[in-house]
PDB file of N, CA and C in Angstrom:
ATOM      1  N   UNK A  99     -21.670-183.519 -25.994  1.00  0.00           N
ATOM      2  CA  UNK A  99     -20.945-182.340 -25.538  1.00  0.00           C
ATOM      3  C   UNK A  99     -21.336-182.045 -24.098  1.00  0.00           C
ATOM      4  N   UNK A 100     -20.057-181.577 -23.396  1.00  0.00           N
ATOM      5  CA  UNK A 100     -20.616-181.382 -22.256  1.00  0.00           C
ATOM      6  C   UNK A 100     -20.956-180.074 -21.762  1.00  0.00           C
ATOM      7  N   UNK A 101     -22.192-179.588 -20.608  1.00  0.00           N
ATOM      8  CA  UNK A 101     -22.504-178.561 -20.592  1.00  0.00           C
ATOM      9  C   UNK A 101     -23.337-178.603 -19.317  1.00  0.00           C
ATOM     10  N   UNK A 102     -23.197-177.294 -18.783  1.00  0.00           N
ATOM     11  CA  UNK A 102     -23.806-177.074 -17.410  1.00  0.00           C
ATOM     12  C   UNK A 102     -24.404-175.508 -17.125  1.00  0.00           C
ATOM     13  N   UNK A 103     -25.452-175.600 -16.740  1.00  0.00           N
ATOM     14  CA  UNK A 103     -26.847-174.641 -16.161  1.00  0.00           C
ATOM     15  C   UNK A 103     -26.176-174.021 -15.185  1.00  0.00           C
ATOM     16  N   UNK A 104     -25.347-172.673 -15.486  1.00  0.00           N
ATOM     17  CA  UNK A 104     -24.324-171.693 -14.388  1.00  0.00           C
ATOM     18  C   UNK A 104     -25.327-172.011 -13.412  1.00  0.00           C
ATOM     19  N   UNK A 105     -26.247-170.990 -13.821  1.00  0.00           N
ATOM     20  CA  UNK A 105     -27.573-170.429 -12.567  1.00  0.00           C
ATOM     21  C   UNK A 105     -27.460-171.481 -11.478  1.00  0.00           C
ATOM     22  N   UNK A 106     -27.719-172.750 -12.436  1.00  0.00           N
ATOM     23  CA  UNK A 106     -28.467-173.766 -11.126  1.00  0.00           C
ATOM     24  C   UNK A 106     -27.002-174.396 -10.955  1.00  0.00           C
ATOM     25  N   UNK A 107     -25.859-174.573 -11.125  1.00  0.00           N
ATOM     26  CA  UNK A 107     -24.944-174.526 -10.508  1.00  0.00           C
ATOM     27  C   UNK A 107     -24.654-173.943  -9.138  1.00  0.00           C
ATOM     28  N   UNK A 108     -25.023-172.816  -9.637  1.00  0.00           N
ATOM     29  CA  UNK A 108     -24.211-171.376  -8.094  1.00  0.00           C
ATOM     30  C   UNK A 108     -25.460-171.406  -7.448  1.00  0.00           C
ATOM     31  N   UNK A 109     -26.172-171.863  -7.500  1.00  0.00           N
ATOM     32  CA  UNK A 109     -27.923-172.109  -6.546  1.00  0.00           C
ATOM     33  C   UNK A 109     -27.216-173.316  -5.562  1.00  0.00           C
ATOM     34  N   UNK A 110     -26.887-173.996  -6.258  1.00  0.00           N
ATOM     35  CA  UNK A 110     -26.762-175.484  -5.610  1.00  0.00           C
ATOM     36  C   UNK A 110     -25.485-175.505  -4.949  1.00  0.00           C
ATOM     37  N   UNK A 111     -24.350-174.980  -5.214  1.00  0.00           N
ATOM     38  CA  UNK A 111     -23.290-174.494  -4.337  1.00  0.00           C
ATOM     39  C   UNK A 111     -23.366-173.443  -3.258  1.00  0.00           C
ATOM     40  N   UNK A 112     -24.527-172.575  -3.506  1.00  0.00           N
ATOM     41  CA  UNK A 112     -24.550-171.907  -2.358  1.00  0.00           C
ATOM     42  C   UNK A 112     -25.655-172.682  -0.538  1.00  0.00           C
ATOM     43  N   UNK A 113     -26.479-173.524  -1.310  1.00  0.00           N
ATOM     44  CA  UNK A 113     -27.038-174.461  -0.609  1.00  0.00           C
ATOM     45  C   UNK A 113     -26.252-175.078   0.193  1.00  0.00           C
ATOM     46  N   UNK A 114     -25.222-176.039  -0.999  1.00  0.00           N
ATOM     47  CA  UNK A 114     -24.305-176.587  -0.393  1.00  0.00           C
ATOM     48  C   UNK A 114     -23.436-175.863   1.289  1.00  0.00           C
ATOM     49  N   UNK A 115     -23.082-174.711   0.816  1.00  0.00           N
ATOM     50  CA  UNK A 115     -22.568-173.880   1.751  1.00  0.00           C
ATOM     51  C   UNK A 115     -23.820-173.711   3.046  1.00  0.00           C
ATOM     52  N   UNK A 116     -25.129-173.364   2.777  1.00  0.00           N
ATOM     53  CA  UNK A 116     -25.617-173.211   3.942  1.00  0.00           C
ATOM     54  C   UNK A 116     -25.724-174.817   4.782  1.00  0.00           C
ATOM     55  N   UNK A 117     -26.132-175.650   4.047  1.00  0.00           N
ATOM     56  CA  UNK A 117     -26.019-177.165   4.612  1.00  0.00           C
ATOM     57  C   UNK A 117     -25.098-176.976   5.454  1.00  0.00           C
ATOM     58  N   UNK A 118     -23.820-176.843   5.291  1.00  0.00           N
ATOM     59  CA  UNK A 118     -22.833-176.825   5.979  1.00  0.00           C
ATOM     60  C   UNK A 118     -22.770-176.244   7.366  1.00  0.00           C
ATOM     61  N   UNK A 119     -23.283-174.560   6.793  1.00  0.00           N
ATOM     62  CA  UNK A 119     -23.408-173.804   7.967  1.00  0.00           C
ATOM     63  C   UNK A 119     -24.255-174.447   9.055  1.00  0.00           C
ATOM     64  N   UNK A 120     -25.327-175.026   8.835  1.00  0.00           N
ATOM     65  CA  UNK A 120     -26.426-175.940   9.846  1.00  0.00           C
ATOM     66  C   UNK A 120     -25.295-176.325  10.272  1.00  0.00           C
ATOM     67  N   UNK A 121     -24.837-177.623   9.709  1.00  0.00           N
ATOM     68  CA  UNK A 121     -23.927-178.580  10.144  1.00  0.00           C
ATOM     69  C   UNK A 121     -23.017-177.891  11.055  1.00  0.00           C
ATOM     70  N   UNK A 122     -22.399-177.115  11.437  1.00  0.00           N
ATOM     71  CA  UNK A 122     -21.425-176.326  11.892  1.00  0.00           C
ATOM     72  C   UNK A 122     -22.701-175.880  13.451  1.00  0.00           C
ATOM     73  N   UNK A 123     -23.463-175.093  13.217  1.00  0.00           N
ATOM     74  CA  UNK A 123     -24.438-174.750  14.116  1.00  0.00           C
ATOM     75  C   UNK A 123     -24.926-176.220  15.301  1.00  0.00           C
ATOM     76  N   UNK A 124     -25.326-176.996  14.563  1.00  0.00           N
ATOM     77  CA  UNK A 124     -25.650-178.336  15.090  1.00  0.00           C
ATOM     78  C   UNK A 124     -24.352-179.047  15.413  1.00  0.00           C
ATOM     79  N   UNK A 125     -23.009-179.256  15.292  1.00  0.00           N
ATOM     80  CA  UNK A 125     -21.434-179.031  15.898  1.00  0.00           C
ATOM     81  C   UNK A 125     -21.521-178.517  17.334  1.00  0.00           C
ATOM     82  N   UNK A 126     -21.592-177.235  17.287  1.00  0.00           N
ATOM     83  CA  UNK A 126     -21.692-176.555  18.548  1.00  0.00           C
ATOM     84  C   UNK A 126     -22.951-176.914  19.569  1.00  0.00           C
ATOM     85  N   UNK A 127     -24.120-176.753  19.085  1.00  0.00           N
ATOM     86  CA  UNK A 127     -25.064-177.718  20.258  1.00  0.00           C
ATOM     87  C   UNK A 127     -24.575-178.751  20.844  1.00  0.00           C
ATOM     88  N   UNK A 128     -24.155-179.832  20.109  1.00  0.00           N
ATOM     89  CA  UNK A 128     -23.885-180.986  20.069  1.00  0.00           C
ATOM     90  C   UNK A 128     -22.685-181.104  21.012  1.00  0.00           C
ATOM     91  N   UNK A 129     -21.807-180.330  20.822  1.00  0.00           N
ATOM     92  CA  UNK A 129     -20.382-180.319  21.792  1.00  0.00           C
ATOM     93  C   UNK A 129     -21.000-179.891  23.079  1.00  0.00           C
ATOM     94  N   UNK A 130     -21.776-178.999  23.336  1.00  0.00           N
ATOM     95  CA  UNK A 130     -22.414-178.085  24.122  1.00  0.00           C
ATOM     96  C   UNK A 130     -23.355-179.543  25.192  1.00  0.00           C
ATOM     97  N   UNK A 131     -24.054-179.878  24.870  1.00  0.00           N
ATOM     98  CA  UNK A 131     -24.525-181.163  25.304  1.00  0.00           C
ATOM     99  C   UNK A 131     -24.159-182.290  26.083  1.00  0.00           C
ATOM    100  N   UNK A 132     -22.767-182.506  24.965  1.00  0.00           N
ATOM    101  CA  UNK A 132     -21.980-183.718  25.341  1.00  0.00           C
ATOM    102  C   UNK A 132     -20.902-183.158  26.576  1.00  0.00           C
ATOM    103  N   UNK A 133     -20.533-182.025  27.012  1.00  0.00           N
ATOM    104  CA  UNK A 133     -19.852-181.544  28.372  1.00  0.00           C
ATOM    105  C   UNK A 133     -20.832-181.190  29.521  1.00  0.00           C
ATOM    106  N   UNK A 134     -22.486-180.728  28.867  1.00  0.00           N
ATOM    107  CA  UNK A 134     -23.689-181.065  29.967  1.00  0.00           C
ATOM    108  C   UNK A 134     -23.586-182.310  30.513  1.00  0.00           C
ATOM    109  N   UNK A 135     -23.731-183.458  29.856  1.00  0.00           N
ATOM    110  CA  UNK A 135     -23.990-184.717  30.093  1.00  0.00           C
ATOM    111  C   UNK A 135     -22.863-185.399  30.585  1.00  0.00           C
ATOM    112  N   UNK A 136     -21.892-185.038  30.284  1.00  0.00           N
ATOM    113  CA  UNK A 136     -20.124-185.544  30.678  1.00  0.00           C
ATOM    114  C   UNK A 136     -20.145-185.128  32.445  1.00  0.00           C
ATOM    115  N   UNK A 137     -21.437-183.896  32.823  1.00  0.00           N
ATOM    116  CA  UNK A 137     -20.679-183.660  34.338  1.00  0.00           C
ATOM    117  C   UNK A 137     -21.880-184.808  35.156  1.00  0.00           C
ATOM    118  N   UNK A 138     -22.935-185.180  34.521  1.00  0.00           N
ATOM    119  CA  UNK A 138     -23.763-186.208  35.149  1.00  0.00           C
ATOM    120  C   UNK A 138     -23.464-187.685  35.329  1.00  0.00           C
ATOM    121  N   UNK A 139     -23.307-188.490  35.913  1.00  0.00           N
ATOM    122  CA  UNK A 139     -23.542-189.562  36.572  1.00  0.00           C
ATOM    123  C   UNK A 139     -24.617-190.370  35.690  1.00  0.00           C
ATOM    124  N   UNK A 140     -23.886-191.695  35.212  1.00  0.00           N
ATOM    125  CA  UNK A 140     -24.847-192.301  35.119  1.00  0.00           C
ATOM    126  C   UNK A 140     -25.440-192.174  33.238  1.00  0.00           C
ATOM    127  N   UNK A 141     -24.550-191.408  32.834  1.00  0.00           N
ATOM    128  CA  UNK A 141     -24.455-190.774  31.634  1.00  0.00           C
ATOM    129  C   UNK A 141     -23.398-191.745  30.333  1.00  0.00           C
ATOM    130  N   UNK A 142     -22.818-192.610  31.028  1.00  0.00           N
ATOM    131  CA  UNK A 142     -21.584-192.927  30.370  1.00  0.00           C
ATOM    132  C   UNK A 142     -22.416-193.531  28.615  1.00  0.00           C
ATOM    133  N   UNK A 143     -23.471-194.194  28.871  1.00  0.00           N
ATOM    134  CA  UNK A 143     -23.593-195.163  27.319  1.00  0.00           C
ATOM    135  C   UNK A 143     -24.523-194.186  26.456  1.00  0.00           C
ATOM    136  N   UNK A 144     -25.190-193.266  27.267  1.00  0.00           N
ATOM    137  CA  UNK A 144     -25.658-192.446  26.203  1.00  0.00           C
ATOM    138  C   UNK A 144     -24.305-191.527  25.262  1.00  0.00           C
ATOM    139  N   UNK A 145     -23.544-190.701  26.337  1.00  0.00           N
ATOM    140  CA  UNK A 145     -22.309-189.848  26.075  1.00  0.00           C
ATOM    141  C   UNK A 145     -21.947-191.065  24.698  1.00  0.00           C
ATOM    142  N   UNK A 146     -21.246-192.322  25.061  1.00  0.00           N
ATOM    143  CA  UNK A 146     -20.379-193.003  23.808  1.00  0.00           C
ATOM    144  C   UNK A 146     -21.512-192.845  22.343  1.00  0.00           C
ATOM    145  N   UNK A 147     -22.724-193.036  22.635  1.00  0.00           N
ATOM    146  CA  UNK A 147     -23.748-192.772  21.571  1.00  0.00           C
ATOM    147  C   UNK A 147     -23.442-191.730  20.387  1.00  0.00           C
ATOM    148  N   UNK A 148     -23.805-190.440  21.690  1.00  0.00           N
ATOM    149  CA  UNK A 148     -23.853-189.356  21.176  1.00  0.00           C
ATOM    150  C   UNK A 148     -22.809-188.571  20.647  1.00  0.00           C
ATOM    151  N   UNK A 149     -21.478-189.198  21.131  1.00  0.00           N
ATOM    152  CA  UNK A 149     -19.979-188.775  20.918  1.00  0.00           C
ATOM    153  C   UNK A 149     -19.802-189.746  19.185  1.00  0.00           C
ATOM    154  N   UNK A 150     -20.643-190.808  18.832  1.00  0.00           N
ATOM    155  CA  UNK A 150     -20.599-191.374  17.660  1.00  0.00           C
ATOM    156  C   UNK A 150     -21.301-190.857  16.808  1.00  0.00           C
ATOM    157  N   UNK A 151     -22.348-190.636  17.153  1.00  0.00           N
ATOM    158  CA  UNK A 151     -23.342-189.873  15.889  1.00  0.00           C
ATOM    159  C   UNK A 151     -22.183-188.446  15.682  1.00  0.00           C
ATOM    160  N   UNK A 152     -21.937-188.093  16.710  1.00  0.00           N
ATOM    161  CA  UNK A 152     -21.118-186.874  16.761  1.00  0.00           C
ATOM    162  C   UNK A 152     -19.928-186.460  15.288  1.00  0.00           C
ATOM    163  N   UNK A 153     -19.130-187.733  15.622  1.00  0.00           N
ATOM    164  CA  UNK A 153     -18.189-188.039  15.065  1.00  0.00           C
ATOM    165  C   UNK A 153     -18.769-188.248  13.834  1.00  0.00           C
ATOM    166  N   UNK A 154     -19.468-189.301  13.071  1.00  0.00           N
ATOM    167  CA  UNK A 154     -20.343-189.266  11.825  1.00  0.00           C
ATOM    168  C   UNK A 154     -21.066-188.160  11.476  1.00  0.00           C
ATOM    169  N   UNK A 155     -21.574-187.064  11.917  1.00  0.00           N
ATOM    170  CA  UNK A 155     -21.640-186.167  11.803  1.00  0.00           C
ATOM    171  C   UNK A 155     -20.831-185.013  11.028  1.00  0.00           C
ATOM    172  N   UNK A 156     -19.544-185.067  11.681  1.00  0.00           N
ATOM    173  CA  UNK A 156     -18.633-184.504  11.349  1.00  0.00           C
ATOM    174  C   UNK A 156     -18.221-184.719  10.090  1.00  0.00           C
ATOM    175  N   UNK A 157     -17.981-186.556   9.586  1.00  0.00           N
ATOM    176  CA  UNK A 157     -17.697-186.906   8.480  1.00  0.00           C
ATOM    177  C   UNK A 157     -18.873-186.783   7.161  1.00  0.00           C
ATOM    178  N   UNK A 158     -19.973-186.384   7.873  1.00  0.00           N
ATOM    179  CA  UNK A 158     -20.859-185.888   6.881  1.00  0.00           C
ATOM    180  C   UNK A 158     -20.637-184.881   6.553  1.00  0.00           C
ATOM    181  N   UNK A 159     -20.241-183.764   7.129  1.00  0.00           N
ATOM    182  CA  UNK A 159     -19.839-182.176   7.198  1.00  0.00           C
ATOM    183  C   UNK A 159     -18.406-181.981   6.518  1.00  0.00           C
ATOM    184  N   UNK A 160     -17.763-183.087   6.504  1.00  0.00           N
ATOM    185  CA  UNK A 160     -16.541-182.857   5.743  1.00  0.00           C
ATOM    186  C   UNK A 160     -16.590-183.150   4.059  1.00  0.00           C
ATOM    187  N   UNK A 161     -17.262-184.459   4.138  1.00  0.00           N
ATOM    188  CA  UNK A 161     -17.898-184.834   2.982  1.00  0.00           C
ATOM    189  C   UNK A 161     -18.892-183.793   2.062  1.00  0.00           C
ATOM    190  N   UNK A 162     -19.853-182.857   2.834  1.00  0.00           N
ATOM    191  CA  UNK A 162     -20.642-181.899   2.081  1.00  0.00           C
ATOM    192  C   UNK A 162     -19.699-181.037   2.188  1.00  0.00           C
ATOM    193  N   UNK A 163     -18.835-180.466   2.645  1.00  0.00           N
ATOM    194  CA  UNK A 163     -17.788-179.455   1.943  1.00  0.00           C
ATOM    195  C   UNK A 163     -16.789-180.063   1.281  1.00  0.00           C
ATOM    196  N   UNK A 164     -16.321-180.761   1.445  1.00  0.00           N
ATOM    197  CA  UNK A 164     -15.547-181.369  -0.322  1.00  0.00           C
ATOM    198  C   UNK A 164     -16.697-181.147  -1.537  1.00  0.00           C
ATOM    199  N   UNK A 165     -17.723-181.583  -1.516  1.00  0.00           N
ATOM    200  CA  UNK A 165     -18.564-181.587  -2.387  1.00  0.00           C
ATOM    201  C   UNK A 165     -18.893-180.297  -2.949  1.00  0.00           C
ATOM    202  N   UNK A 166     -19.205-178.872  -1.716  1.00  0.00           N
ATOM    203  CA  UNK A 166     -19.164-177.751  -2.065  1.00  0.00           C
ATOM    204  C   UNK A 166     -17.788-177.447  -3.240  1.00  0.00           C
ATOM    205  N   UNK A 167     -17.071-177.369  -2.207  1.00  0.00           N
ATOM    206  CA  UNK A 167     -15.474-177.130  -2.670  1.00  0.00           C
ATOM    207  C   UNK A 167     -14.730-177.643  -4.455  1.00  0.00           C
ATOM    208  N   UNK A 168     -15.506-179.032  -4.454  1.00  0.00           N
ATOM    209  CA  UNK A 168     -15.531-179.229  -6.008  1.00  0.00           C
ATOM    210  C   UNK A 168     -16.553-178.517  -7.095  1.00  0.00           C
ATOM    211  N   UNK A 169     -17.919-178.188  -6.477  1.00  0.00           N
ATOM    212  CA  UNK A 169     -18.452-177.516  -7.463  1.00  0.00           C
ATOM    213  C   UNK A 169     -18.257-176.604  -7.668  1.00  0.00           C
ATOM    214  N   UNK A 170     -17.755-175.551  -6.702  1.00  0.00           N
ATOM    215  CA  UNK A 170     -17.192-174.243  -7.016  1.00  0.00           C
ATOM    216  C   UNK A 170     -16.229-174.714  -7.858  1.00  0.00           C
ATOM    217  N   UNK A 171     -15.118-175.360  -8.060  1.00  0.00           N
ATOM    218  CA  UNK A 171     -13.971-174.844  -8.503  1.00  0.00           C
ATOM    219  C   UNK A 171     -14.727-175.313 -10.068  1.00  0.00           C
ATOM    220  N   UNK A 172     -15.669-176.615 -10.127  1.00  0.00           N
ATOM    221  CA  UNK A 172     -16.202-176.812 -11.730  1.00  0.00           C
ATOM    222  C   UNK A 172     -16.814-175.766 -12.363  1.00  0.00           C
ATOM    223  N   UNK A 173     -17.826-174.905 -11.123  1.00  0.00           N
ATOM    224  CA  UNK A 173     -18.336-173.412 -11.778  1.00  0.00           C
ATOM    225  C   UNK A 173     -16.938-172.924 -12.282  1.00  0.00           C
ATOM    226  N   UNK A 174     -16.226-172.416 -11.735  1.00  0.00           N
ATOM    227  CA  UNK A 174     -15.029-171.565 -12.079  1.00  0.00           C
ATOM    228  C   UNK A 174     -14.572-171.988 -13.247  1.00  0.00           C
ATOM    229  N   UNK A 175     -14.014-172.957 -13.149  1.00  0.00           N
ATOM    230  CA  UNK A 175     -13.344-173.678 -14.722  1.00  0.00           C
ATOM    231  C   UNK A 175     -13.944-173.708 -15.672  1.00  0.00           C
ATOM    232  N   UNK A 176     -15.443-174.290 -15.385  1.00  0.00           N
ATOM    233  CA  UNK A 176     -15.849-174.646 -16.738  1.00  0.00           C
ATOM    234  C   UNK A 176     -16.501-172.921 -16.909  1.00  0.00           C
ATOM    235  N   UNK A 177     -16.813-172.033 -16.262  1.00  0.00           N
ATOM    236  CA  UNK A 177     -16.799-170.619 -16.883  1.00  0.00           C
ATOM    237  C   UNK A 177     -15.197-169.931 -17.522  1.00  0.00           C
ATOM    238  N   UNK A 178     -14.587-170.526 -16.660  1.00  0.00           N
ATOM    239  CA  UNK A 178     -13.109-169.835 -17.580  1.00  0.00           C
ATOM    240  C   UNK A 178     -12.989-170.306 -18.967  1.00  0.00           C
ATOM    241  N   UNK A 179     -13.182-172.121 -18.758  1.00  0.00           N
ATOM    242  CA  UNK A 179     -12.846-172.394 -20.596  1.00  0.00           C
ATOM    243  C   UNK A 179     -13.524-172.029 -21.624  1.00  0.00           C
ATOM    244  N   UNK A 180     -15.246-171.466 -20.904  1.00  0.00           N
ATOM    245  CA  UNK A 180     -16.094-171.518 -21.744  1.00  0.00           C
ATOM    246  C   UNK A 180     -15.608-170.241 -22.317  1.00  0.00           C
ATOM    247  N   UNK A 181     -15.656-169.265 -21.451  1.00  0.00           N
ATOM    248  CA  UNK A 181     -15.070-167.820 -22.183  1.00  0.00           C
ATOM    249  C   UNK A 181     -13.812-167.724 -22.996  1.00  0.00           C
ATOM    250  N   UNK A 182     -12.523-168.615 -22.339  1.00  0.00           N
ATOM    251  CA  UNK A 182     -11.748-169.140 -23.318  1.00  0.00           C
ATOM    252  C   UNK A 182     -11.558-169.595 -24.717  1.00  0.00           C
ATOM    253  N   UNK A 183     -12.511-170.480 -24.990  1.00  0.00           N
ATOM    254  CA  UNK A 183     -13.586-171.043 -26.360  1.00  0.00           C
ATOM    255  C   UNK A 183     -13.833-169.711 -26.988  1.00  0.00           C
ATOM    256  N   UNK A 184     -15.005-169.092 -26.290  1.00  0.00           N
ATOM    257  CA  UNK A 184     -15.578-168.018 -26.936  1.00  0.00           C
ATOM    258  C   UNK A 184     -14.496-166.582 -27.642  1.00  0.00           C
ATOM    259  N   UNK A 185     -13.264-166.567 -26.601  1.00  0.00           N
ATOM    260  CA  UNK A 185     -12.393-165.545 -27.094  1.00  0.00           C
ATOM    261  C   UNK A 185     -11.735-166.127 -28.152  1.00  0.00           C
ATOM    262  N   UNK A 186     -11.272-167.302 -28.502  1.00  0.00           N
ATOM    263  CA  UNK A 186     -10.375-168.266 -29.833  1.00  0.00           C
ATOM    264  C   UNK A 186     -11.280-168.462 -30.920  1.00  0.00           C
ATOM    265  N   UNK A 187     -12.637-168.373 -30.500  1.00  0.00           N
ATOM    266  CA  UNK A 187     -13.555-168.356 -31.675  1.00  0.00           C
ATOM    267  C   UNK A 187     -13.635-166.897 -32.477  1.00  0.00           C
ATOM    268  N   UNK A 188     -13.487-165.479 -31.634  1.00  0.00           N
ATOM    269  CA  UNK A 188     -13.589-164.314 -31.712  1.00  0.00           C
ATOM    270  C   UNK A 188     -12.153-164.335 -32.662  1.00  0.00           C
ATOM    271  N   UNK A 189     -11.002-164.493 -32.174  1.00  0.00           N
ATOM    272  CA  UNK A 189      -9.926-164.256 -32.733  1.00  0.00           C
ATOM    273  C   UNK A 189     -10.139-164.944 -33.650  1.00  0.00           C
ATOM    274  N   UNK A 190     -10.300-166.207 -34.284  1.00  0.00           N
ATOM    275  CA  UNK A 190      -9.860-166.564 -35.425  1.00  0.00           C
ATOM    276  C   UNK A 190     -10.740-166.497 -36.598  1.00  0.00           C
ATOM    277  N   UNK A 191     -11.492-165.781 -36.485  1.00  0.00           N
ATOM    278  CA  UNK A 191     -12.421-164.968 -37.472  1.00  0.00           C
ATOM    279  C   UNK A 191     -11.792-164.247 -38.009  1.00  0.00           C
ATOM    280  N   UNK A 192     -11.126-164.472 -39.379  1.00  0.00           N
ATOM    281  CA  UNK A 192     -10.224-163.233 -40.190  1.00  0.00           C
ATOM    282  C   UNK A 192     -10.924-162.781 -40.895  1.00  0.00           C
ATOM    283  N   UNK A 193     -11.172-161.221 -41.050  1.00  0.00           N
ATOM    284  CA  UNK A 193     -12.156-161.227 -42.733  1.00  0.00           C
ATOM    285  C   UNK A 193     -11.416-160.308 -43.637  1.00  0.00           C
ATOM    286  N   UNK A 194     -11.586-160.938 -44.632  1.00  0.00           N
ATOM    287  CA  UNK A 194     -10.954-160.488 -45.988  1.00  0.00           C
ATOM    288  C   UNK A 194     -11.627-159.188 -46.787  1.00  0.00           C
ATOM    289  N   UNK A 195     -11.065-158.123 -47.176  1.00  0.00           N
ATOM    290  CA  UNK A 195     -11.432-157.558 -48.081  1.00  0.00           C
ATOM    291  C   UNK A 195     -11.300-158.294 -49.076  1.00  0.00           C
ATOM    292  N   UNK A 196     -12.340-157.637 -49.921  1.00  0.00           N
ATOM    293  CA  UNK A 196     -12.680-158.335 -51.783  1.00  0.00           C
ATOM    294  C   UNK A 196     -11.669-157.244 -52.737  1.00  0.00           C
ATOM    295  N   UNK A 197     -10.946-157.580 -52.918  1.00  0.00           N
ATOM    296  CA  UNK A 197     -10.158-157.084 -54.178  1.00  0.00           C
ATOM    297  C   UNK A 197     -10.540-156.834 -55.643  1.00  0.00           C
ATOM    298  N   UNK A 198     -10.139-155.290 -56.202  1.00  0.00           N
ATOM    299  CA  UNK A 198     -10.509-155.570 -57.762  1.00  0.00           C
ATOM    300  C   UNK A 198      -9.510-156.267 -58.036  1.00  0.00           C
ATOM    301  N   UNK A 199     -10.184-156.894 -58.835  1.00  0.00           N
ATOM    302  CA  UNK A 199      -9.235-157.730 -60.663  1.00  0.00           C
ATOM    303  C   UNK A 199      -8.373-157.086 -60.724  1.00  0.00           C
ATOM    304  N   UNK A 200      -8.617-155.705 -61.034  1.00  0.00           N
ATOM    305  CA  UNK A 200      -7.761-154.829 -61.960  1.00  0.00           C
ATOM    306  C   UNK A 200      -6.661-154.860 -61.314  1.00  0.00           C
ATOM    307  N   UNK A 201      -6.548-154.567 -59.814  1.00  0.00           N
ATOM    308  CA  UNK A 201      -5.469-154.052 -59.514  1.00  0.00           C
ATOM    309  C   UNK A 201      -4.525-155.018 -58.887  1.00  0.00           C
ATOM    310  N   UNK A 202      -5.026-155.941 -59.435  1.00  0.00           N
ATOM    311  CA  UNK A 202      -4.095-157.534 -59.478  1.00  0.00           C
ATOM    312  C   UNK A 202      -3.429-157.872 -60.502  1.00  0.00           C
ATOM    313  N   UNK A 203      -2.008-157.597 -60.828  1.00  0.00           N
ATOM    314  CA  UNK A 203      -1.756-158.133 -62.111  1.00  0.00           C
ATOM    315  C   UNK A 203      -0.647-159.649 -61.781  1.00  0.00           C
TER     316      UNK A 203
END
């Protein structure tokens, strides 16, 4: 059966999210840098370097928010079905009164 630890779910998605935020922070240095170094001379093979890590960078940052982006929506779901479950289990609990004999003919 399958089953998942909310808590450490929404721990680990919110991580996810700050990772990101770095990533985003370290974006802006990084751009910030590469137009320092773009007005110097003499700069050209470091710039293609740093414009690559740059770029891989980015695809790391896209990659850890897809990753965010799916665990949220698995928190979400798998809390909707679970409560789902739990309300169809609630409903289909019928209970019977016990009847006299007698007043059964």
């Amino acid at each position: 059966m399958f089953s998942i630890v909310m808590n450490q779910a929404i721990e680990d998605c919110v991580q996810l999210g700050q990772c990101s935020a770095q990533f985003t922070d370290l974006h802006i240095e990084t751009e910030s840098i590469i137009r320092e170094l773009g007005s110097l001379s003499g700069m050209e093979e470091v710039l293609m370097r740093l414009r690559s890590e740059f770029d891989r960078m980015q695809g790391e940052q896209q990659v850890l928010r897809q990753m965010m982006q799916a665990l949220d929506r698995t928190i979400m779901n798998y809390a909707n079905y679970e409560n789902r479950i739990c309300d169809n289990a609630e409903q289909s609990m019928i209970r019977y009164t016990r009847r006299d004999r007698k007043s059964v003919v």
